[in-house]
Amino acid sequence: MRALPRLMVAPNGARRSKADHPALPMTLPEIVATARTCLEAGADGLHLHLRDAQGRHLLDAGAYREALAELARAVPGMAVQVTTEAAGIYAPPRQRQVALDAGADLVSVALREMAEEADEAPGFYAACAERDIAVQHILYDAADFDLLARLVPEGLRDAAGVQMIFVLGRYSAGQESDARDLAPFLERLAARNTPADWAACAFGRAETACLAAAHAAGGKLRVGFENSLWHEDGRLARDNADRVRAVMAACA
């Protein structure tokens, strides 16, 4: 299966809009343009969220296939991971269907969302493996390692290079992360004593510091306007490529 990219950009997410930042991409042409500038800035992956005509979060396999084809033409050297985030709109059957039918070889899946239909989760993860779809399991705190063990078949969760992303600050006050938030994840990761292909992302103004800590610990990174609009000194970033460059510099 395809490994996680070293530095993935998440340029929009499911909830923010141009009211939050005018450079946040909403349409497919804007996402493609952002992908180009972020690739030039040093990102080798894109975490893809799509919006409908009204700007709302969209999970649609056909729309994903169209977007993936356009991105393959525009940024052929960039890995693209599709989201299955519910965002309060979609239920697990739609999420599973989109993951399997979007044509992507990288997908992200929140363990907590799959737990809503726990009996279906093992079969879903097995189907992804059969189709060579690499699933990055989203963990919001260290206790989600227990969900990983419950939902993902043993042979898949213990396979070398199982993909995870540790989300820092999602449920903190004001959605502000802290680099110390990484420690409980690393402790549970070490206790597994099994190789993992892991990354981190972080909400709020400490995004740069958190990602630098993750890099120092041997992890991969996800940066962008989905999680933070700000540089380490509190300045508003000009665009997603600006954040990519800042994190690249912090990890140099």
XYZ file of N, CA, C and O in Angstrom, residues 205 229-238 242-243 246:
56
model
N -2.946 28.087 17.198
C -1.723 28.867 16.983
C -0.448 28.113 17.298
O 0.650 28.570 16.934
N -4.885 28.750 10.895
C -4.675 29.859 9.955
C -3.461 30.700 10.326
O -3.163 31.669 9.628
N -2.756 30.309 11.408
C -1.779 31.214 12.009
C -0.361 30.652 12.007
O -0.135 29.447 12.124
N 0.582 31.582 11.932
C 1.984 31.252 12.147
C 2.268 31.185 13.645
O 1.447 31.592 14.481
N 3.467 30.723 13.968
C 3.843 30.533 15.373
C 3.826 31.837 16.166
O 3.533 31.842 17.365
N 4.116 32.958 15.497
C 4.143 34.245 16.193
C 2.768 34.913 16.273
O 2.652 36.056 16.721
N 1.728 34.202 15.842
C 0.371 34.727 15.917
C -0.102 35.450 14.675
O -1.273 35.837 14.584
N 0.784 35.660 13.703
C 0.377 36.325 12.458
C -0.517 35.406 11.636
O -0.306 34.199 11.571
N -1.505 36.008 10.986
C -2.348 35.259 10.068
C -1.535 34.900 8.823
O -0.874 35.757 8.227
N -1.571 33.640 8.440
C -0.847 33.206 7.246
C -1.476 33.798 5.990
O -2.685 34.031 5.935
N -0.653 34.016 4.968
C -1.155 34.566 3.714
C -2.022 33.537 2.985
O -3.054 33.869 2.426
N 1.989 29.388 2.438
C 2.729 30.127 3.461
C 2.920 29.267 4.714
O 3.988 29.250 5.334
N 1.873 28.527 5.087
C 1.990 27.631 6.239
C 2.928 26.462 5.943
O 3.683 26.031 6.812
N 6.434 27.682 6.343
C 6.776 27.941 7.750
C 7.083 26.645 8.483
O 8.043 26.572 9.266
